[in-house]
Structure formats: C-alpha cells, structure tokens
mmCIF file of C-alpha atoms in Angstrom:
data_model
loop_
_atom_site.group_PDB
_atom_site.id
_atom_site.type_symbol
_atom_site.label_atom_id
_atom_site.label_comp_id
_atom_site.label_asym_id
_atom_site.label_seq_id
_atom_site.Cartn_x
_atom_site.Cartn_y
_atom_site.Cartn_z
ATOM 1 C CA MET A 1 0.000 0.001 -0.002
ATOM 2 C CA LEU A 2 1.388 3.366 -1.063
ATOM 3 C CA LEU A 3 0.220 6.507 0.779
ATOM 4 C CA TYR A 4 1.806 9.745 -0.395
ATOM 5 C CA ASP A 5 4.818 7.810 -1.690
ATOM 6 C CA VAL A 6 5.234 5.953 1.619
ATOM 7 C CA GLU A 7 5.139 2.163 1.301
ATOM 8 C CA LEU A 8 3.253 0.376 4.086
ATOM 9 C CA ALA A 9 2.897 -3.375 4.535
ATOM 10 C CA SER A 10 -0.039 -3.387 6.956
ATOM 11 C CA PRO A 11 -3.531 -2.296 5.853
ATOM 12 C CA LEU A 12 -4.557 -1.658 9.458
ATOM 13 C CA MET A 13 -4.290 1.741 11.160
ATOM 14 C CA LEU A 14 -5.116 2.357 14.816
ATOM 15 C CA GLY A 15 -6.270 5.302 16.862
ATOM 16 C CA THR A 16 -4.669 5.896 20.253
ATOM 17 C CA ALA A 17 -7.587 7.167 22.365
ATOM 18 C CA GLN A 18 -9.581 5.498 25.180
ATOM 19 C CA TYR A 19 -7.208 2.642 26.014
ATOM 20 C CA PRO A 20 -7.234 1.464 29.658
ATOM 21 C CA SER A 21 -3.525 2.195 30.066
ATOM 22 C CA PRO A 22 -0.422 3.177 28.072
ATOM 23 C CA ALA A 23 0.908 -0.362 28.428
ATOM 24 C CA ILE A 24 -2.236 -1.833 26.861
ATOM 25 C CA LEU A 25 -2.097 0.750 24.069
ATOM 26 C CA ALA A 26 1.486 -0.236 23.258
ATOM 27 C CA ALA A 27 0.687 -3.964 23.391
ATOM 28 C CA ALA A 28 -2.378 -3.538 21.165
ATOM 29 C CA VAL A 29 -0.456 -1.589 18.541
ATOM 30 C CA GLN A 30 2.245 -4.257 18.530
ATOM 31 C CA ALA A 31 -0.328 -7.061 18.242
ATOM 32 C CA SER A 32 -2.109 -5.297 15.382
ATOM 33 C CA GLY A 33 0.998 -4.906 13.254
ATOM 34 C CA ALA A 34 -0.187 -1.368 12.451
ATOM 35 C CA GLU A 35 2.450 0.928 10.999
ATOM 36 C CA VAL A 36 0.341 4.092 11.359
ATOM 37 C CA VAL A 37 -1.365 5.453 14.475
ATOM 38 C CA THR A 38 -3.547 8.541 14.697
ATOM 39 C CA VAL A 39 -3.107 11.130 17.424
ATOM 40 C CA SER A 40 -5.487 13.969 18.243
ATOM 41 C CA LEU A 41 -3.664 17.190 19.042
ATOM 42 C CA ARG A 42 -6.779 18.621 20.674
ATOM 43 C CA ARG A 43 -6.784 15.756 23.174
ATOM 44 C CA GLU A 44 -3.064 15.728 23.864
ATOM 45 C CA ALA A 45 -1.755 19.230 24.559
ATOM 46 C CA GLY A 46 1.817 19.297 23.351
ATOM 47 C CA GLY A 47 3.085 21.773 25.910
ATOM 48 C CA THR A 48 1.798 20.024 29.024
ATOM 49 C CA GLN A 49 3.593 17.370 31.033
ATOM 50 C CA ALA A 50 0.824 14.858 30.253
ATOM 51 C CA GLY A 51 1.051 15.648 26.555
ATOM 52 C CA GLN A 52 4.818 15.181 26.495
ATOM 53 C CA ALA A 53 4.492 11.846 28.318
ATOM 54 C CA PHE A 54 1.933 10.664 25.783
ATOM 55 C CA TRP A 55 4.127 11.762 22.878
ATOM 56 C CA SER A 56 7.011 9.798 24.401
ATOM 57 C CA ILE A 57 4.834 6.661 24.408
ATOM 58 C CA ILE A 58 3.898 7.199 20.755
ATOM 59 C CA ARG A 59 7.538 7.667 19.726
ATOM 60 C CA ASP A 60 8.467 4.425 21.455
ATOM 61 C CA LEU A 61 5.920 2.527 19.344
ATOM 62 C CA GLY A 62 8.087 3.043 16.276
ATOM 63 C CA THR A 63 5.081 3.723 14.062
ATOM 64 C CA ARG A 64 4.323 6.564 11.680
ATOM 65 C CA VAL A 65 2.110 9.237 13.248
ATOM 66 C CA LEU A 66 -0.989 10.581 11.496
ATOM 67 C CA PRO A 67 -2.086 13.687 13.447
ATOM 68 C CA ASN A 68 -5.844 14.205 13.533
ATOM 69 C CA THR A 69 -7.853 17.444 13.666
ATOM 70 C CA ALA A 70 -10.510 15.637 15.714
ATOM 71 C CA GLY A 71 -13.341 17.797 17.039
ATOM 72 C CA CYS A 72 -12.720 20.764 14.725
ATOM 73 C CA ARG A 73 -15.883 22.415 13.435
ATOM 74 C CA THR A 74 -14.633 25.287 11.284
ATOM 75 C CA VAL A 75 -12.127 25.582 8.466
ATOM 76 C CA LYS A 76 -10.002 28.033 10.470
ATOM 77 C CA GLU A 77 -9.927 25.728 13.487
ATOM 78 C CA ALA A 78 -8.935 22.714 11.392
ATOM 79 C CA VAL A 79 -6.193 24.589 9.520
ATOM 80 C CA THR A 80 -4.771 26.045 12.745
ATOM 81 C CA THR A 81 -4.772 22.620 14.421
ATOM 82 C CA ALA A 82 -3.039 21.080 11.400
ATOM 83 C CA HIS A 83 -0.250 23.661 11.614
ATOM 84 C CA MET A 84 0.202 22.963 15.319
ATOM 85 C CA ALA A 85 0.353 19.227 14.612
ATOM 86 C CA ARG A 86 2.974 19.638 11.888
ATOM 87 C CA GLU A 87 5.143 21.658 14.241
ATOM 88 C CA MET A 88 4.778 19.192 17.109
ATOM 89 C CA PHE A 89 5.008 15.865 15.261
ATOM 90 C CA GLY A 90 7.293 16.903 12.418
ATOM 91 C CA THR A 91 5.164 15.391 9.647
ATOM 92 C CA PRO A 92 3.264 16.840 6.684
ATOM 93 C CA TRP A 93 0.614 14.137 7.128
ATOM 94 C CA VAL A 94 -2.702 15.186 8.631
ATOM 95 C CA LYS A 95 -6.006 13.400 8.985
ATOM 96 C CA LEU A 96 -8.402 16.233 8.222
ATOM 97 C CA GLU A 97 -11.558 15.900 10.303
ATOM 98 C CA LEU A 98 -14.124 18.699 10.183
ATOM 99 C CA ILE A 99 -17.403 17.866 11.924
ATOM 100 C CA GLY A 100 -20.673 19.276 10.619
ATOM 101 C CA GLU A 101 -23.410 17.456 12.564
ATOM 102 C CA GLU A 102 -23.466 16.720 16.274
ATOM 103 C CA ASP A 103 -25.477 13.489 16.546
ATOM 104 C CA THR A 104 -23.717 11.533 13.788
ATOM 105 C CA LEU A 105 -20.426 13.476 13.735
ATOM 106 C CA GLN A 106 -20.852 13.511 9.967
ATOM 107 C CA PRO A 107 -18.146 15.473 8.141
ATOM 108 C CA ASP A 108 -18.886 18.992 6.919
ATOM 109 C CA VAL A 109 -17.950 18.167 3.340
ATOM 110 C CA PHE A 110 -18.157 21.787 2.168
ATOM 111 C CA GLY A 111 -15.704 23.024 4.764
ATOM 112 C CA LEU A 112 -13.638 19.866 4.283
ATOM 113 C CA VAL A 113 -12.946 20.694 0.635
ATOM 114 C CA ASP A 114 -12.001 24.282 1.499
ATOM 115 C CA ALA A 115 -9.673 23.210 4.310
ATOM 116 C CA ALA A 116 -8.102 20.491 2.157
ATOM 117 C CA ARG A 117 -7.318 23.007 -0.572
ATOM 118 C CA ILE A 118 -5.711 25.425 1.892
ATOM 119 C CA LEU A 119 -3.609 22.730 3.543
ATOM 120 C CA THR A 120 -2.382 21.088 0.335
ATOM 121 C CA GLU A 121 -1.310 24.482 -0.972
ATOM 122 C CA GLU A 122 0.676 24.897 2.251
ATOM 123 C CA GLY A 123 2.523 21.617 1.786
ATOM 124 C CA PHE A 124 0.389 19.233 3.851
ATOM 125 C CA GLN A 125 -0.398 15.700 2.739
ATOM 126 C CA VAL A 126 -4.077 15.486 3.589
ATOM 127 C CA PHE A 127 -6.069 12.378 4.572
ATOM 128 C CA PRO A 128 -9.658 13.710 4.517
ATOM 129 C CA TYR A 129 -12.290 12.025 6.691
ATOM 130 C CA THR A 130 -15.262 12.180 4.347
ATOM 131 C CA THR A 131 -18.461 10.462 3.257
ATOM 132 C CA GLU A 132 -18.831 8.028 0.368
ATOM 133 C CA ASP A 133 -20.243 10.796 -1.885
ATOM 134 C CA LEU A 134 -18.678 10.649 -5.371
ATOM 135 C CA VAL A 135 -18.964 14.387 -6.039
ATOM 136 C CA VAL A 136 -17.262 15.246 -2.754
ATOM 137 C CA ALA A 137 -14.537 12.749 -3.588
ATOM 138 C CA GLU A 138 -13.933 14.476 -6.935
ATOM 139 C CA ARG A 139 -13.704 17.871 -5.232
ATOM 140 C CA LEU A 140 -11.240 16.572 -2.620
ATOM 141 C CA LEU A 141 -9.008 15.074 -5.286
ATOM 142 C CA ALA A 142 -9.155 18.323 -7.250
ATOM 143 C CA ALA A 143 -8.157 20.141 -4.051
ATOM 144 C CA GLY A 144 -4.942 18.122 -3.961
ATOM 145 C CA CYS A 145 -5.785 15.096 -1.785
ATOM 146 C CA ARG A 146 -4.185 11.843 -2.916
ATOM 147 C CA VAL A 147 -5.923 9.631 -0.349
ATOM 148 C CA LEU A 148 -9.617 9.464 0.649
ATOM 149 C CA MET A 149 -10.965 8.197 3.967
ATOM 150 C CA PRO A 150 -14.732 7.543 3.684
ATOM 151 C CA TRP A 151 -16.648 6.592 6.786
ATOM 152 C CA GLY A 152 -18.099 3.131 7.241
ATOM 153 C CA ALA A 153 -20.580 4.398 9.833
ATOM 154 C CA PRO A 154 -20.673 7.205 12.438
ATOM 155 C CA ILE A 155 -17.596 7.477 14.649
ATOM 156 C CA GLY A 156 -17.679 5.055 17.577
ATOM 157 C CA SER A 157 -20.969 3.444 16.502
ATOM 158 C CA GLY A 158 -19.554 -0.002 15.661
ATOM 159 C CA ARG A 159 -22.208 -0.440 12.968
ATOM 160 C CA GLY A 160 -19.838 -1.576 10.251
ATOM 161 C CA LEU A 161 -20.426 -0.640 6.605
ATOM 162 C CA ASN A 162 -23.720 1.262 6.484
ATOM 163 C CA ASN A 163 -23.679 1.937 2.738
ATOM 164 C CA VAL A 164 -22.026 -0.947 0.942
ATOM 165 C CA PHE A 165 -23.380 0.190 -2.435
ATOM 166 C CA GLY A 166 -21.907 3.671 -1.992
ATOM 167 C CA LEU A 167 -18.527 2.277 -0.949
ATOM 168 C CA LYS A 168 -18.518 -0.081 -3.951
ATOM 169 C CA MET A 169 -19.234 2.842 -6.280
ATOM 170 C CA LEU A 170 -16.448 4.872 -4.707
ATOM 171 C CA ARG A 171 -13.986 2.034 -5.258
ATOM 172 C CA ALA A 172 -15.163 1.539 -8.844
ATOM 173 C CA HIS A 173 -14.977 5.234 -9.738
ATOM 174 C CA PHE A 174 -11.506 5.757 -8.284
ATOM 175 C CA PRO A 175 -9.608 2.517 -8.930
ATOM 176 C CA ASP A 176 -6.177 4.117 -8.580
ATOM 177 C CA VAL A 177 -6.806 6.271 -5.495
ATOM 178 C CA PRO A 178 -5.849 4.830 -2.086
ATOM 179 C CA LEU A 179 -9.078 4.432 -0.107
ATOM 180 C CA VAL A 180 -9.202 3.870 3.653
ATOM 181 C CA VAL A 181 -12.461 3.006 5.451
ATOM 182 C CA ASP A 182 -12.466 5.141 8.578
ATOM 183 C CA ALA A 183 -14.945 5.100 11.494
ATOM 184 C CA GLY A 184 -17.819 2.847 12.501
ATOM 185 C CA ILE A 185 -15.912 -0.442 12.331
ATOM 186 C CA GLY A 186 -16.961 -2.583 15.283
ATOM 187 C CA LEU A 187 -15.955 -6.150 14.457
ATOM 188 C CA PRO A 188 -13.134 -7.876 12.595
ATOM 189 C CA SER A 189 -15.741 -9.092 10.102
ATOM 190 C CA HIS A 190 -16.532 -5.456 9.239
ATOM 191 C CA ALA A 191 -12.868 -4.821 8.493
ATOM 192 C CA ALA A 192 -12.617 -7.978 6.385
ATOM 193 C CA ALA A 193 -15.692 -6.875 4.412
ATOM 194 C CA ALA A 194 -14.101 -3.499 3.665
ATOM 195 C CA MET A 195 -10.965 -5.192 2.378
ATOM 196 C CA GLU A 196 -13.041 -7.620 0.293
ATOM 197 C CA LEU A 197 -14.624 -4.584 -1.409
ATOM 198 C CA GLY A 198 -11.161 -3.581 -2.552
ATOM 199 C CA PHE A 199 -10.317 -0.879 -0.039
ATOM 200 C CA ASP A 200 -6.648 -0.395 0.679
ATOM 201 C CA ALA A 201 -6.802 -0.070 4.451
ATOM 202 C CA VAL A 202 -9.012 0.291 7.522
ATOM 203 C CA LEU A 203 -8.634 2.802 10.344
ATOM 204 C CA LEU A 204 -10.319 2.114 13.676
ATOM 205 C CA ASN A 205 -10.016 2.981 17.348
ATOM 206 C CA THR A 206 -12.983 2.282 19.628
ATOM 207 C CA ALA A 207 -13.451 -1.351 18.554
ATOM 208 C CA VAL A 208 -10.016 -2.192 19.933
ATOM 209 C CA ALA A 209 -9.621 0.330 22.750
ATOM 210 C CA ARG A 210 -12.998 -0.452 24.332
ATOM 211 C CA ALA A 211 -12.858 -4.231 23.878
ATOM 212 C CA GLY A 212 -12.685 -6.454 26.954
ATOM 213 C CA ASP A 213 -9.290 -7.589 25.692
ATOM 214 C CA PRO A 214 -7.832 -4.823 23.501
ATOM 215 C CA VAL A 215 -4.699 -6.788 22.685
ATOM 216 C CA GLY A 216 -6.654 -9.853 21.609
ATOM 217 C CA MET A 217 -9.018 -7.720 19.546
ATOM 218 C CA ALA A 218 -6.103 -5.956 17.863
ATOM 219 C CA LYS A 219 -4.733 -9.339 16.813
ATOM 220 C CA ALA A 220 -8.179 -10.364 15.532
ATOM 221 C CA PHE A 221 -8.355 -7.231 13.364
ATOM 222 C CA ALA A 222 -4.859 -7.882 12.015
ATOM 223 C CA LEU A 223 -5.941 -11.339 10.876
ATOM 224 C CA ALA A 224 -9.246 -10.027 9.494
ATOM 225 C CA VAL A 225 -7.745 -7.355 7.249
ATOM 226 C CA GLU A 226 -5.213 -9.825 5.904
ATOM 227 C CA ALA A 227 -7.957 -12.387 5.211
ATOM 228 C CA GLY A 228 -10.035 -9.748 3.433
ATOM 229 C CA ARG A 229 -7.099 -8.605 1.327
ATOM 230 C CA LEU A 230 -6.206 -12.167 0.326
ATOM 231 C CA ALA A 231 -9.843 -12.902 -0.547
ATOM 232 C CA ARG A 232 -10.035 -9.812 -2.781
ATOM 233 C CA HIS A 233 -6.876 -10.779 -4.640
ATOM 234 C CA ALA A 234 -8.152 -14.350 -5.058
ATOM 235 C CA ILE A 235 -11.180 -13.011 -7.020
ATOM 236 C CA PRO A 236 -14.241 -14.281 -5.096
ATOM 237 C CA MET A 237 -17.056 -16.157 -6.793
ATOM 238 C CA GLU A 238 -20.107 -14.165 -7.836
ATOM 239 C CA PRO A 239 -23.299 -14.751 -5.788
ATOM 240 C CA ARG A 240 -26.137 -16.662 -7.483
ATOM 241 C CA GLU A 241 -29.901 -16.569 -7.123
ATOM 242 C CA MET A 242 -30.273 -20.360 -7.293
ATOM 243 C CA ALA A 243 -28.371 -23.338 -5.924
ATOM 244 C CA SER A 244 -25.536 -24.838 -7.912
ATOM 245 C CA PRO A 245 -24.420 -28.336 -6.824
ATOM 246 C CA SER A 246 -20.777 -28.611 -5.855
ATOM 247 C CA THR A 247 -20.849 -32.334 -6.689
ATOM 248 C CA PRO A 248 -21.588 -33.079 -10.394
ATOM 249 C CA VAL A 249 -24.840 -34.937 -11.073
ATOM 250 C CA LEU A 250 -23.698 -36.281 -14.435
ATOM 251 C CA GLY A 251 -22.245 -39.777 -14.063
ATOM 252 C CA ARG A 252 -23.704 -40.322 -10.611
ATOM 253 C CA ALA A 253 -24.694 -43.904 -9.752
ATOM 254 C CA MET A 254 -28.497 -44.409 -9.790
ATOM 255 C CA LEU A 255 -30.658 -47.130 -8.274
ATOM 256 C CA THR A 256 -33.541 -48.492 -10.404
#
C-alpha cells in the first residue's frame, strides 16, 4: 500500500484514544501490526507534562504518526490545528476531520474541501475524513488530496459498513486512489468486508480500545484485514440466485 509515496505493509491503522492504560495501548499496537497510528492534538496538549508523556509513548511505538484534527468544526480551526500538529510531530501528514453534525459526527464536506485546498497548498499531505459521496470525492481530489478516507458508519458506533453500495461505487470510480475506510468499524468481520470490497486499508479505534481484551481484539483485526485482502486478490465467486451443486450430477450412480 502506497500513501503519499510511503510504502506500508499493513492495511490496518489504529487510533490511540480510550485505552485502559499506556501499556495496553502499546501492546495492542504491537499485536495489530499497524504501521500508522492517529493522534489527536486537541486531546493531547503538546506543551503540558501529560502531553509530552503521551508523545514519548507514541515515539516508542516506532510507528508513523498521522495527526488528527478531531473535534474541529470550522475551516479556520482545522487549519490552525493542522499547523500545530505539523510543528509538534514533524510530519506533513494530517487526517483532516471537520465535523458538521453533532449526533452523527458527519463530516462537513463543504468546509472539508475548503480546508483540504488550503492545507495542500501549504505543503500538507491530507487524509480527509469524508463520506462516500462521489462528487465530494472528486472535489477533494481536485483540491490536492491523494488519499480518501470515507466513513463506514458514524464514529464510535460500531455499525460496520452502512452503505455498501456507496462504498462499492467509490472504489469503482476511483480505482487508482488509495481508499481507507475510517470510522464505524466494530468487528473484525466489518474490516474484512471493507478489504473484500477492494479498499486499501481500515482505520479504527474504539473497537479495539474499548474491547474487553484490546490486545486480543487488535490481533483479531490484524488477521481479518489480511484475510479480506487475500480474498479480494483471489477473485471471489459471484453470488447466485439459485443453488448450484458442488458435486456433479452427471455420471452419478443411480438405483432403479
């Protein structure tokens, strides 16, 4: 998988919020095999002692950091947060999250396009958290994004892939664009389904962090995304309306 000219072996990305302890976070990341973790600058203040301690934990993981503008609700707020993240984490990568609706935390796609254009012009490599809308996707790509991160379902809902048709259309319309399903993944089977649709990666947080055994769940997701990727490459059979016997009838012994 190639994201902004960076080659990654694992199609699984993890968030770093809500884990029971730093030790469990580190163990879960290791078990997942994830090479990218997201970090919210709004949650972890860089100048505080707690923020510096958290950043030390993240550095020790040895993963690539994808800063996140989580919780931002205006273009100005998102752009300012992105600049702070670049200064703190030393990376041009930014997961651009711009919330437009409180109950579903659905992205404000209008502001998202504006913010993406501003940030790409300023040298950022933007990972926009968006919907599966094809027109919005076109606008984001025109704004300079080279990766798209459509939601599977509302953040933290664990509902899986709410709009499979829409996600299929997105994959079909943009066959050469890296696509990462982000948000709403609750089970390893959801992640496997996303990979079977041809998506390049899955990003999740709550499903692992809030599991009874985060480390075990991280391992389960690692296996699921790999199974889904292998299944996609193996070219699955097409579903049928009627039964088709797996054992040939022709030549079968018959009693008379």
